[in-house]
Amino acid sequence: MQLLEELGKILKRIDLQDKRLKRAGSKQEKKQGDLEQSWEDARQEAGRLQMRISNTSTLKSALASWSSF
């Protein structure tokens, strides 16, 4: 009987450890997802800034050529 109780305790510890590992894995996946989203956001922002710079440069060129008339 004592052997079954010990086995039950061991199984409970294994179950608790399994749950902890799953939670830790979920947190790690969330961190990875957050990091990937941050990277994607930064990439998109860089693209928008590049377009602004290009548009500003084009506008400056247009204004310079217009003012020479």
JSON list of C-alpha atoms in Angstrom, two decimals:
[
{"chain": "A", "resi": 1, "resn": "MET", "atom": "CA", "xyz": [0.00, 0.00, 0.00]},
{"chain": "A", "resi": 2, "resn": "GLN", "atom": "CA", "xyz": [2.82, 2.39, 0.87]},
{"chain": "A", "resi": 3, "resn": "LEU", "atom": "CA", "xyz": [4.40, 1.62, -2.50]},
{"chain": "A", "resi": 4, "resn": "LEU", "atom": "CA", "xyz": [1.21, 2.74, -4.28]},
{"chain": "A", "resi": 5, "resn": "GLU", "atom": "CA", "xyz": [1.15, 5.97, -2.27]},
{"chain": "A", "resi": 6, "resn": "GLU", "atom": "CA", "xyz": [4.78, 6.66, -3.17]},
{"chain": "A", "resi": 7, "resn": "LEU", "atom": "CA", "xyz": [4.01, 5.92, -6.82]},
{"chain": "A", "resi": 8, "resn": "GLY", "atom": "CA", "xyz": [1.05, 8.31, -6.66]},
{"chain": "A", "resi": 9, "resn": "LYS", "atom": "CA", "xyz": [3.27, 11.07, -5.23]},
{"chain": "A", "resi": 10, "resn": "ILE", "atom": "CA", "xyz": [5.85, 10.52, -7.96]},
{"chain": "A", "resi": 11, "resn": "LEU", "atom": "CA", "xyz": [3.19, 10.65, -10.67]},
{"chain": "A", "resi": 12, "resn": "LYS", "atom": "CA", "xyz": [1.81, 13.90, -9.23]},
{"chain": "A", "resi": 13, "resn": "ARG", "atom": "CA", "xyz": [5.32, 15.43, -9.27]},
{"chain": "A", "resi": 14, "resn": "ILE", "atom": "CA", "xyz": [5.81, 14.30, -12.86]},
{"chain": "A", "resi": 15, "resn": "ASP", "atom": "CA", "xyz": [2.45, 15.79, -13.82]},
{"chain": "A", "resi": 16, "resn": "LEU", "atom": "CA", "xyz": [3.27, 19.10, -12.11]},
{"chain": "A", "resi": 17, "resn": "GLN", "atom": "CA", "xyz": [6.67, 19.23, -13.79]},
{"chain": "A", "resi": 18, "resn": "ASP", "atom": "CA", "xyz": [5.05, 18.49, -17.15]},
{"chain": "A", "resi": 19, "resn": "LYS", "atom": "CA", "xyz": [2.60, 21.36, -16.64]},
{"chain": "A", "resi": 20, "resn": "ARG", "atom": "CA", "xyz": [5.43, 23.71, -15.68]},
{"chain": "A", "resi": 21, "resn": "LEU", "atom": "CA", "xyz": [7.39, 22.76, -18.77]},
{"chain": "A", "resi": 22, "resn": "LYS", "atom": "CA", "xyz": [4.36, 23.31, -20.99]},
{"chain": "A", "resi": 23, "resn": "ARG", "atom": "CA", "xyz": [3.77, 26.74, -19.44]},
{"chain": "A", "resi": 24, "resn": "ALA", "atom": "CA", "xyz": [7.42, 27.65, -19.89]},
{"chain": "A", "resi": 25, "resn": "GLY", "atom": "CA", "xyz": [7.23, 26.49, -23.50]},
{"chain": "A", "resi": 26, "resn": "SER", "atom": "CA", "xyz": [4.15, 28.62, -24.08]},
{"chain": "A", "resi": 27, "resn": "LYS", "atom": "CA", "xyz": [5.89, 31.65, -22.59]},
{"chain": "A", "resi": 28, "resn": "GLN", "atom": "CA", "xyz": [8.94, 31.04, -24.78]},
{"chain": "A", "resi": 29, "resn": "GLU", "atom": "CA", "xyz": [6.74, 30.73, -27.87]},
{"chain": "A", "resi": 30, "resn": "LYS", "atom": "CA", "xyz": [4.98, 33.96, -26.94]},
{"chain": "A", "resi": 31, "resn": "LYS", "atom": "CA", "xyz": [8.33, 35.74, -26.49]},
{"chain": "A", "resi": 32, "resn": "GLN", "atom": "CA", "xyz": [9.47, 34.41, -29.86]},
{"chain": "A", "resi": 33, "resn": "GLY", "atom": "CA", "xyz": [6.22, 35.57, -31.46]},
{"chain": "A", "resi": 34, "resn": "ASP", "atom": "CA", "xyz": [6.56, 39.01, -29.87]},
{"chain": "A", "resi": 35, "resn": "LEU", "atom": "CA", "xyz": [10.13, 39.27, -31.11]},
{"chain": "A", "resi": 36, "resn": "GLU", "atom": "CA", "xyz": [9.13, 38.28, -34.64]},
{"chain": "A", "resi": 37, "resn": "GLN", "atom": "CA", "xyz": [6.28, 40.82, -34.58]},
{"chain": "A", "resi": 38, "resn": "SER", "atom": "CA", "xyz": [8.65, 43.56, -33.35]},
{"chain": "A", "resi": 39, "resn": "TRP", "atom": "CA", "xyz": [11.08, 42.69, -36.15]},
{"chain": "A", "resi": 40, "resn": "GLU", "atom": "CA", "xyz": [8.29, 42.83, -38.73]},
{"chain": "A", "resi": 41, "resn": "ASP", "atom": "CA", "xyz": [7.05, 46.16, -37.35]},
{"chain": "A", "resi": 42, "resn": "ALA", "atom": "CA", "xyz": [10.57, 47.60, -37.52]},
{"chain": "A", "resi": 43, "resn": "ARG", "atom": "CA", "xyz": [10.99, 46.33, -41.08]},
{"chain": "A", "resi": 44, "resn": "GLN", "atom": "CA", "xyz": [7.71, 47.95, -42.14]},
{"chain": "A", "resi": 45, "resn": "GLU", "atom": "CA", "xyz": [8.63, 51.22, -40.45]},
{"chain": "A", "resi": 46, "resn": "ALA", "atom": "CA", "xyz": [11.98, 51.21, -42.26]},
{"chain": "A", "resi": 47, "resn": "GLY", "atom": "CA", "xyz": [10.11, 50.76, -45.54]},
{"chain": "A", "resi": 48, "resn": "ARG", "atom": "CA", "xyz": [7.82, 53.69, -44.73]},
{"chain": "A", "resi": 49, "resn": "LEU", "atom": "CA", "xyz": [10.80, 55.88, -43.84]},
{"chain": "A", "resi": 50, "resn": "GLN", "atom": "CA", "xyz": [12.54, 54.90, -47.05]},
{"chain": "A", "resi": 51, "resn": "MET", "atom": "CA", "xyz": [9.44, 55.95, -49.02]},
{"chain": "A", "resi": 52, "resn": "ARG", "atom": "CA", "xyz": [9.31, 59.29, -47.16]},
{"chain": "A", "resi": 53, "resn": "ILE", "atom": "CA", "xyz": [12.96, 59.94, -47.92]},
{"chain": "A", "resi": 54, "resn": "SER", "atom": "CA", "xyz": [12.41, 59.06, -51.57]},
{"chain": "A", "resi": 55, "resn": "ASN", "atom": "CA", "xyz": [9.30, 61.26, -51.77]},
{"chain": "A", "resi": 56, "resn": "THR", "atom": "CA", "xyz": [11.07, 64.14, -50.04]},
{"chain": "A", "resi": 57, "resn": "SER", "atom": "CA", "xyz": [14.01, 63.84, -52.41]},
{"chain": "A", "resi": 58, "resn": "THR", "atom": "CA", "xyz": [11.68, 63.79, -55.43]},
{"chain": "A", "resi": 59, "resn": "LEU", "atom": "CA", "xyz": [9.78, 66.79, -54.07]},
{"chain": "A", "resi": 60, "resn": "LYS", "atom": "CA", "xyz": [13.01, 68.73, -53.51]},
{"chain": "A", "resi": 61, "resn": "SER", "atom": "CA", "xyz": [14.13, 67.96, -57.06]},
{"chain": "A", "resi": 62, "resn": "ALA", "atom": "CA", "xyz": [10.77, 69.03, -58.45]},
{"chain": "A", "resi": 63, "resn": "LEU", "atom": "CA", "xyz": [10.78, 72.26, -56.46]},
{"chain": "A", "resi": 64, "resn": "ALA", "atom": "CA", "xyz": [14.35, 73.03, -57.51]},
{"chain": "A", "resi": 65, "resn": "SER", "atom": "CA", "xyz": [13.56, 72.54, -61.18]},
{"chain": "A", "resi": 66, "resn": "TRP", "atom": "CA", "xyz": [10.29, 74.51, -60.86]},
{"chain": "A", "resi": 67, "resn": "SER", "atom": "CA", "xyz": [11.97, 77.42, -59.12]},
{"chain": "A", "resi": 68, "resn": "SER", "atom": "CA", "xyz": [14.53, 77.67, -61.94]},
{"chain": "A", "resi": 69, "resn": "PHE", "atom": "CA", "xyz": [11.78, 78.68, -64.40]}
]
